[in-house]
Short mmCIF file of N, CA and C and ligand atoms in Angstrom, two decimals:
data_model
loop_
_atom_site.label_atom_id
_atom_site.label_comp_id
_atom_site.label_asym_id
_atom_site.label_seq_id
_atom_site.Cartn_x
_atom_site.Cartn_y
_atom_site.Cartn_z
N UNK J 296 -17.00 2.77 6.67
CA UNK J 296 -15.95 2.24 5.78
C UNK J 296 -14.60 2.32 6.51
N UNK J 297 -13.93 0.77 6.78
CA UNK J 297 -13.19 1.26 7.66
C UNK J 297 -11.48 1.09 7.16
N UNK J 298 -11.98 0.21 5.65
CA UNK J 298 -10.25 -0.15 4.43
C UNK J 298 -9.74 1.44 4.57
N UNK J 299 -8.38 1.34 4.83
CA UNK J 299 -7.67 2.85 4.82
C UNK J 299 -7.42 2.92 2.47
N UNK J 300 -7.16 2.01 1.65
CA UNK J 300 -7.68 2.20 0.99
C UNK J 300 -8.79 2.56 0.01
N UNK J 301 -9.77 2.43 0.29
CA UNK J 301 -10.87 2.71 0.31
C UNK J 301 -11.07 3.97 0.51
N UNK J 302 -11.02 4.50 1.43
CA UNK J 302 -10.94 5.89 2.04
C UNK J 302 -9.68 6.95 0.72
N UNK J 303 -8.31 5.94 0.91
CA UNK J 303 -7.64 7.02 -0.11
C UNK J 303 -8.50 7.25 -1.44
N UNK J 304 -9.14 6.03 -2.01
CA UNK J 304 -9.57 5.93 -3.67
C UNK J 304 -10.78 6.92 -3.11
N UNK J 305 -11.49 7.21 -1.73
CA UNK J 305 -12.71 8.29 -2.20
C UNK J 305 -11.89 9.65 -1.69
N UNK J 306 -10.66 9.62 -1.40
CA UNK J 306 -9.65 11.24 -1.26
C UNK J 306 -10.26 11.45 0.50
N UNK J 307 -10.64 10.66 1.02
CA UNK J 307 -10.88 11.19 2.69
C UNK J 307 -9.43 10.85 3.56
N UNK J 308 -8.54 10.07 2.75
CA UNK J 308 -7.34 10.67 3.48
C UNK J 308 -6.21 10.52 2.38
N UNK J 309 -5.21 11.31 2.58
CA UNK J 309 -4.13 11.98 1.37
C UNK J 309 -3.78 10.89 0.70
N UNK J 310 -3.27 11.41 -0.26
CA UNK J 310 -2.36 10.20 -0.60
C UNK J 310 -1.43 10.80 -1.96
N UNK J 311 -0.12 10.70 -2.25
CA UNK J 311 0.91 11.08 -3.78
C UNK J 311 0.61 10.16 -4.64
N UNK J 312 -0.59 10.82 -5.05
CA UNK J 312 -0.71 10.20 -6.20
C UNK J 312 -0.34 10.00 -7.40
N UNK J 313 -0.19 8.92 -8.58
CA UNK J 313 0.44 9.18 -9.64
C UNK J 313 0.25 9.07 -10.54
N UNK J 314 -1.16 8.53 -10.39
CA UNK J 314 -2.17 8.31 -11.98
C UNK J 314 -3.40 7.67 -10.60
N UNK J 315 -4.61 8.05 -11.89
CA UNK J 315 -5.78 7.47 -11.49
C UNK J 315 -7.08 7.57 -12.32
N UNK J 316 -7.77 6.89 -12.85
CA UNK J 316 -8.91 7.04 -13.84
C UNK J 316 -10.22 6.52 -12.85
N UNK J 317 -11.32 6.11 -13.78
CA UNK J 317 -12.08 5.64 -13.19
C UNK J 317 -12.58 4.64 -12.14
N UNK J 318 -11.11 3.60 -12.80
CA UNK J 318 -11.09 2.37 -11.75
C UNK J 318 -10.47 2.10 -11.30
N UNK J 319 -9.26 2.35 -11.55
CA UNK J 319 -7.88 2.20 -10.96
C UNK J 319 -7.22 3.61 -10.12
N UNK J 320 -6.45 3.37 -9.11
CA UNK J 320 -5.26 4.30 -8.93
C UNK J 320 -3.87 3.78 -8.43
N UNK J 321 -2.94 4.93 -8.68
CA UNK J 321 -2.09 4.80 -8.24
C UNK J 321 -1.04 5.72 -7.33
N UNK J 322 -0.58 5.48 -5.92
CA UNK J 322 -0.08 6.38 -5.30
C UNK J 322 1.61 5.84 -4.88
N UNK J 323 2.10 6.78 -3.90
CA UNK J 323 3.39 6.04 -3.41
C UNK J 323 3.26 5.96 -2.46
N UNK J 324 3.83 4.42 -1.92
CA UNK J 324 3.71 3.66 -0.83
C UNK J 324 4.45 5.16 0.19
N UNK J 325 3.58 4.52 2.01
CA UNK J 325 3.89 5.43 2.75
C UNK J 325 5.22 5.43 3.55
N UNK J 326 5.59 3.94 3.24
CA UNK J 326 6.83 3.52 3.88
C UNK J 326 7.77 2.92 2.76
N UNK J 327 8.34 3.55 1.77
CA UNK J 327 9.00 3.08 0.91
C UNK J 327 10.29 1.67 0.83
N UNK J 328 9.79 0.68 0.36
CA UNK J 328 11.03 -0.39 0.54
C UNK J 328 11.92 -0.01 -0.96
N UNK J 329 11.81 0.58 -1.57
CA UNK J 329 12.73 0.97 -2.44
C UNK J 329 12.75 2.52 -2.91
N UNK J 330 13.47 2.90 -3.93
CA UNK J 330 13.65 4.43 -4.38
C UNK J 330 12.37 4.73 -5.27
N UNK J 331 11.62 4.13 -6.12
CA UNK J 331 10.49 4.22 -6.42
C UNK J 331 9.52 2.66 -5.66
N UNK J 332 8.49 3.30 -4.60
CA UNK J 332 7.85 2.08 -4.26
C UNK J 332 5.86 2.89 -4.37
N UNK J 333 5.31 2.01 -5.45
CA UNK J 333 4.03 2.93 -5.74
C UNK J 333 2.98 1.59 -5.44
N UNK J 334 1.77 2.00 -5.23
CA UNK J 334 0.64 0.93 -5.12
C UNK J 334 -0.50 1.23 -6.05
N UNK J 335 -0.62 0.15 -6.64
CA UNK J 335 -1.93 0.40 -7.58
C UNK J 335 -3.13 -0.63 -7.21
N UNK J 336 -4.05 0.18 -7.26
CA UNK J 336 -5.28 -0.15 -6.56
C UNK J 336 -6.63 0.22 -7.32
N UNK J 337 -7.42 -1.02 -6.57
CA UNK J 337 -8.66 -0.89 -7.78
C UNK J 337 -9.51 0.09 -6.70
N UNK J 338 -10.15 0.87 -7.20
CA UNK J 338 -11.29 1.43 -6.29
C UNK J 338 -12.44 1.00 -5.65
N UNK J 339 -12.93 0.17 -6.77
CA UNK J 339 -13.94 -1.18 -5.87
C UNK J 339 -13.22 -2.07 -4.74
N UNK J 340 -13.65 -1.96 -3.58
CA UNK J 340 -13.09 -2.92 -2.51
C UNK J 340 -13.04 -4.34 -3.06
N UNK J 341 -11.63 -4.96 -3.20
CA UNK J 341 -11.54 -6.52 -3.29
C UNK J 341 -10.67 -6.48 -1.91
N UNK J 342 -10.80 -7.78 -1.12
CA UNK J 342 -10.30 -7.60 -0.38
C UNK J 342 -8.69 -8.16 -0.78
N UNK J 343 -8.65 -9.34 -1.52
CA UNK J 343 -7.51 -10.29 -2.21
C UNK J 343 -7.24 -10.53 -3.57
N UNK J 344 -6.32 -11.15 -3.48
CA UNK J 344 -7.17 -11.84 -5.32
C UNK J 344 -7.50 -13.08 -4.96
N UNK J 345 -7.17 -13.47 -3.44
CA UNK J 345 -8.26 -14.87 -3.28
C UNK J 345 -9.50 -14.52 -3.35
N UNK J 346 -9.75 -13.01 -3.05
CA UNK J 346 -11.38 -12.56 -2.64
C UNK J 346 -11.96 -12.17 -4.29
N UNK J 347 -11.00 -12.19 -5.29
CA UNK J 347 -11.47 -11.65 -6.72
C UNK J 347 -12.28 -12.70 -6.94
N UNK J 348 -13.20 -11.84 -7.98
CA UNK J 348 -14.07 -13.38 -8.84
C UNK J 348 -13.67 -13.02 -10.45
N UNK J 349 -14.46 -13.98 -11.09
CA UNK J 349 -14.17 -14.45 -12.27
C UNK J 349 -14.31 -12.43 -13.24
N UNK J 350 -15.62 -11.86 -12.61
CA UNK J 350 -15.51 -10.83 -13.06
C UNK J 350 -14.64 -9.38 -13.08
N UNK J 351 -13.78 -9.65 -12.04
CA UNK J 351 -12.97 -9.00 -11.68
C UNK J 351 -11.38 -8.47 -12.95
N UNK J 352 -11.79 -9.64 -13.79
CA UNK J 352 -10.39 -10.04 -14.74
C UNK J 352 -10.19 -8.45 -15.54
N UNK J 353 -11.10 -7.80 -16.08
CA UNK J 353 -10.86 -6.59 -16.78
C UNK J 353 -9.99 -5.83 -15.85
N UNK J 354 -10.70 -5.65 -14.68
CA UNK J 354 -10.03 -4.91 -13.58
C UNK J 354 -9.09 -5.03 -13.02
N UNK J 355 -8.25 -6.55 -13.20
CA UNK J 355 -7.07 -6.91 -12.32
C UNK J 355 -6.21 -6.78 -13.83
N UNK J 356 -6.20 -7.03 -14.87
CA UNK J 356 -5.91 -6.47 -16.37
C UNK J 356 -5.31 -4.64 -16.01
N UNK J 357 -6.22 -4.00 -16.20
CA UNK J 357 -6.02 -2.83 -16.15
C UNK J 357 -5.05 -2.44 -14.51
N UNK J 358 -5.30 -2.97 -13.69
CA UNK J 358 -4.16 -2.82 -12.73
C UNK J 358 -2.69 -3.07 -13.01
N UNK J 359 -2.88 -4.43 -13.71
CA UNK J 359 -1.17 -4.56 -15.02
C UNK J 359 -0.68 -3.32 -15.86
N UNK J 360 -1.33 -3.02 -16.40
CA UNK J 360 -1.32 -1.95 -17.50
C UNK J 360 -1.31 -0.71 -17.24
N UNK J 361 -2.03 -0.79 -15.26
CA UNK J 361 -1.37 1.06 -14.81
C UNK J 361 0.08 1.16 -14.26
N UNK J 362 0.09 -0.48 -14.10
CA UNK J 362 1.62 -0.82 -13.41
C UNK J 362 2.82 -0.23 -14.65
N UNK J 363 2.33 -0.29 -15.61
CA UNK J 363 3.30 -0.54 -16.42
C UNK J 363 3.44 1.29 -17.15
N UNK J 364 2.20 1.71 -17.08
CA UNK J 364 2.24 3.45 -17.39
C UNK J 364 3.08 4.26 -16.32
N UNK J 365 2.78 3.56 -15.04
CA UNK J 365 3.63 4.44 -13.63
C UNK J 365 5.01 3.99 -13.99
N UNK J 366 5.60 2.96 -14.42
CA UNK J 366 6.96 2.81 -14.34
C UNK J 366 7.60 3.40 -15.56
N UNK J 367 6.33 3.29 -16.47
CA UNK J 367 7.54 4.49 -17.51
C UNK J 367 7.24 5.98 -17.33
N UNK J 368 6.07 6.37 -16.28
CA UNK J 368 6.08 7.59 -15.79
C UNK J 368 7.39 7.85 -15.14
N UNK J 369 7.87 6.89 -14.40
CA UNK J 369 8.86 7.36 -13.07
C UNK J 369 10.13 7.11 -13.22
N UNK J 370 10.46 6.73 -14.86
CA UNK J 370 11.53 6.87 -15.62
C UNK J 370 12.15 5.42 -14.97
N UNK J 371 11.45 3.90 -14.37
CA UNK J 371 12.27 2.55 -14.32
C UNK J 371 12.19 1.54 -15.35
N UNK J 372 11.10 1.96 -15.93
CA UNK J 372 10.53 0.61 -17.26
C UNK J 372 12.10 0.31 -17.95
N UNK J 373 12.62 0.52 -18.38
CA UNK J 373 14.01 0.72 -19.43
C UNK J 373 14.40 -0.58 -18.24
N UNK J 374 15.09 0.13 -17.14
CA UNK J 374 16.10 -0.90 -16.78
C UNK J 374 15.16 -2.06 -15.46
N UNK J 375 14.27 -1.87 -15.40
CA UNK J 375 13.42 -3.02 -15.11
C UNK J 375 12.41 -2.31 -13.03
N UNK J 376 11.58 -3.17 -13.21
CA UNK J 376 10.95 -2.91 -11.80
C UNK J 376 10.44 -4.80 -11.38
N UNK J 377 10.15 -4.60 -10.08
CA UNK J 377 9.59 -5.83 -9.71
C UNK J 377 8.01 -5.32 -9.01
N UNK J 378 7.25 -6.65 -9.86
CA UNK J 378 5.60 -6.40 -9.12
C UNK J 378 5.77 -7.32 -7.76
N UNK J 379 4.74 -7.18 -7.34
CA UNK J 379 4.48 -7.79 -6.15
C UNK J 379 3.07 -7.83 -5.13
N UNK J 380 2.28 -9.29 -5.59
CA UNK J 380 1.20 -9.13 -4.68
C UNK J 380 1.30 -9.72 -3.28
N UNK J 381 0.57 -9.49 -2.21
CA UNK J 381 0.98 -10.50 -1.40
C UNK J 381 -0.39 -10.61 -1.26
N UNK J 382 -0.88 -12.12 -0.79
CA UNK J 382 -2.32 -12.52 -0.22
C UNK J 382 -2.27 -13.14 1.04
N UNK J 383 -3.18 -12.51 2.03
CA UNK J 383 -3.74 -13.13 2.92
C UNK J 383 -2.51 -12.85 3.90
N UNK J 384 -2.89 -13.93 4.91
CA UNK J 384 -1.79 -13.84 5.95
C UNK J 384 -0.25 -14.16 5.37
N UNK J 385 -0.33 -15.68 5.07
CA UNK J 385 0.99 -16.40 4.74
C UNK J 385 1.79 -15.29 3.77
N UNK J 386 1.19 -14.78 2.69
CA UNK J 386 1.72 -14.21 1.79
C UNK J 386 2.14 -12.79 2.60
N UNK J 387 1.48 -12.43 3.66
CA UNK J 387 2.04 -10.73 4.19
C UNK J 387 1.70 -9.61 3.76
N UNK J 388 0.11 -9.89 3.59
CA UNK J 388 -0.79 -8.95 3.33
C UNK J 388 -1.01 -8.15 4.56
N UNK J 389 -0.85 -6.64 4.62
CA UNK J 389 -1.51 -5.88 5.79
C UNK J 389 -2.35 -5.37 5.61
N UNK J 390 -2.49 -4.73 4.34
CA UNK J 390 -4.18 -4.12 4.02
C UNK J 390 -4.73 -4.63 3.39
N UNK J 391 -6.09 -5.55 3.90
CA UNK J 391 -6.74 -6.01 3.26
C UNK J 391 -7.58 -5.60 2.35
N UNK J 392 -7.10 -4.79 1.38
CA UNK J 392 -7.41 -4.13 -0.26
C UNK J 392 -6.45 -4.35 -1.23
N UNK J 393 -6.84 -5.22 -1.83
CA UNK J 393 -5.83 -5.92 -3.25
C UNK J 393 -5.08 -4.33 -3.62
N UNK J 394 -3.73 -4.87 -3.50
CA UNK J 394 -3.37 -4.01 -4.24
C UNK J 394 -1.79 -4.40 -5.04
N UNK J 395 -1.39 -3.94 -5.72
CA UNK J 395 0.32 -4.20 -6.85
C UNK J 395 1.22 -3.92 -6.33
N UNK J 396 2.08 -4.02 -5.88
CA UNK J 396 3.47 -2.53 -5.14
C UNK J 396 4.42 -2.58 -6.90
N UNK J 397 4.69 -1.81 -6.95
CA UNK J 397 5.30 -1.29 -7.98
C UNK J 397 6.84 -0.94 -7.50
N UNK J 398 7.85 -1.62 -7.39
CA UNK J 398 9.48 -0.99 -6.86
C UNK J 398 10.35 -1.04 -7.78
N UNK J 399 11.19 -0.23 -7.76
CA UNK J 399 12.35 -0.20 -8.45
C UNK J 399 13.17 1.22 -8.32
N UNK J 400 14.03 1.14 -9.04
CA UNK J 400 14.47 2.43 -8.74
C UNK J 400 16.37 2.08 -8.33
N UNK J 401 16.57 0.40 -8.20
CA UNK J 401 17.83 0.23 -8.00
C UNK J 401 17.42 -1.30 -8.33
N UNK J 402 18.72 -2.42 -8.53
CA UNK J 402 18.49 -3.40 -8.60
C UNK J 402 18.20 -4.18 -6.93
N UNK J 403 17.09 -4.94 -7.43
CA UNK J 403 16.52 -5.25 -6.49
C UNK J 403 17.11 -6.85 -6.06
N UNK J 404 17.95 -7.23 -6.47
CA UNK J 404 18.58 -8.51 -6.15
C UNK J 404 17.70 -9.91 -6.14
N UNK J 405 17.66 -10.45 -5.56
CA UNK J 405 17.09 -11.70 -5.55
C UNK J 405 15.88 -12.27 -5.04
N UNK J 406 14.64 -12.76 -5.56
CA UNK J 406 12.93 -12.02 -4.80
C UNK J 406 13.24 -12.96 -3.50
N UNK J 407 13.29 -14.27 -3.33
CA UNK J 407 13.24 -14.88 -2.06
C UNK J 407 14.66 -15.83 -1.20
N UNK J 408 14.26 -15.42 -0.22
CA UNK J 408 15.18 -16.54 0.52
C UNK J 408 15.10 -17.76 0.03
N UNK J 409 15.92 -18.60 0.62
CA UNK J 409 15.31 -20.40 0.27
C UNK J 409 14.48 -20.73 1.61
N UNK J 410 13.56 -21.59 1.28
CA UNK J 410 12.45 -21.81 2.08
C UNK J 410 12.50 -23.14 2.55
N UNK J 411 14.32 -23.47 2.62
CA UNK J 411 14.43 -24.92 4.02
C UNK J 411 15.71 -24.04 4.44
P1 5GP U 714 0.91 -5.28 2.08
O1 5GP U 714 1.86 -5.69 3.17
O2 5GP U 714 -0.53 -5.33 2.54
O3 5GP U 714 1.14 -5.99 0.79
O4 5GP U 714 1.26 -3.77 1.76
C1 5GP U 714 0.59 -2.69 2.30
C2 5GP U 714 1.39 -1.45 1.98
O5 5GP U 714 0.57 -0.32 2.22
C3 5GP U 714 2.65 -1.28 2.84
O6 5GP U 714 3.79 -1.21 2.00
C4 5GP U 714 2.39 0.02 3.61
O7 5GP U 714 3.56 0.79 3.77
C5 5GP U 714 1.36 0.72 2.74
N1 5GP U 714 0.44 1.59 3.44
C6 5GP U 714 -0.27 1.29 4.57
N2 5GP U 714 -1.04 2.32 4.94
C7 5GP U 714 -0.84 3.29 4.00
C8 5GP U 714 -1.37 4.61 3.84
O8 5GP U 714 -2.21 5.11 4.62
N3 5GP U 714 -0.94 5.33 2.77
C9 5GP U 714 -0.03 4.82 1.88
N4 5GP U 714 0.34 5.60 0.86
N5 5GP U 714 0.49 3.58 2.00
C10 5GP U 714 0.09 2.84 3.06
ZN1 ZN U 715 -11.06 -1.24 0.56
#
């Protein structure tokens, strides 16, 4: 098994964690782009959500809904957080294990450049 996620969801390497149940977890990113930056992750290997299938929907559901317990854990829900998936290459995926980033913690300004 060689997903470095994968490995965190079976605990063979560390991780600050901040919730986690049966199918889901959630830890904080190792390189923080903001003052709270957390990842929530399913424990079953998906590699994308291009790679999700139709059955996957409970599970990508409940990844919303841990998103949303960690941010009123970490005291940002009130004045707001930004999600963020990325897929594949174009999008600026590095680990190929679906996962949420969860940031906030300051206002985060404006999500994209203009793209001409
Ligand atoms: P991506 O670019 O794939 O959407 O985001 C991957 C994220 O995983 C990055 O923000 C990166 O800092 C984080 N990351 C990569 N390896 C590890 C790790 O071993 N532990 C933790 N906690 N985060 C990691
Ligand atoms: Zn994996």
């Amino acid at each position: 098994m060689a997903c470095v996620f994968c490995k965190i969801a079976a605990g063979e390497i560390p991780a600050k964690v901040v919730q986690a149940d049966d199918a889901v977890m959630a830890f904080h990113d190792i390189a923080p782009r903001a003052p709270i930056h957390v990842l929530v992750i399913p424990r079953k290997h998906i590699a994308s959500v291009a790679d999700s299938a139709d059955g996957d929907r409970d599970l990508m559901g409940r990844m919303m809904q841990t998103a949303r317990q960690v941010a009123e854990q970490l005291g940002i829900a009130e004045r707001g957080y930004r999600l963020i998936v990325n897929v594949r290459e174009h999008g600026g995926q590095e680990v190929p294990h679906l996962h949420l980033h969860v940031l906030g913690g300051k206002a985060l300004g404006p999500m994209l450049a203009r793209a001409t």
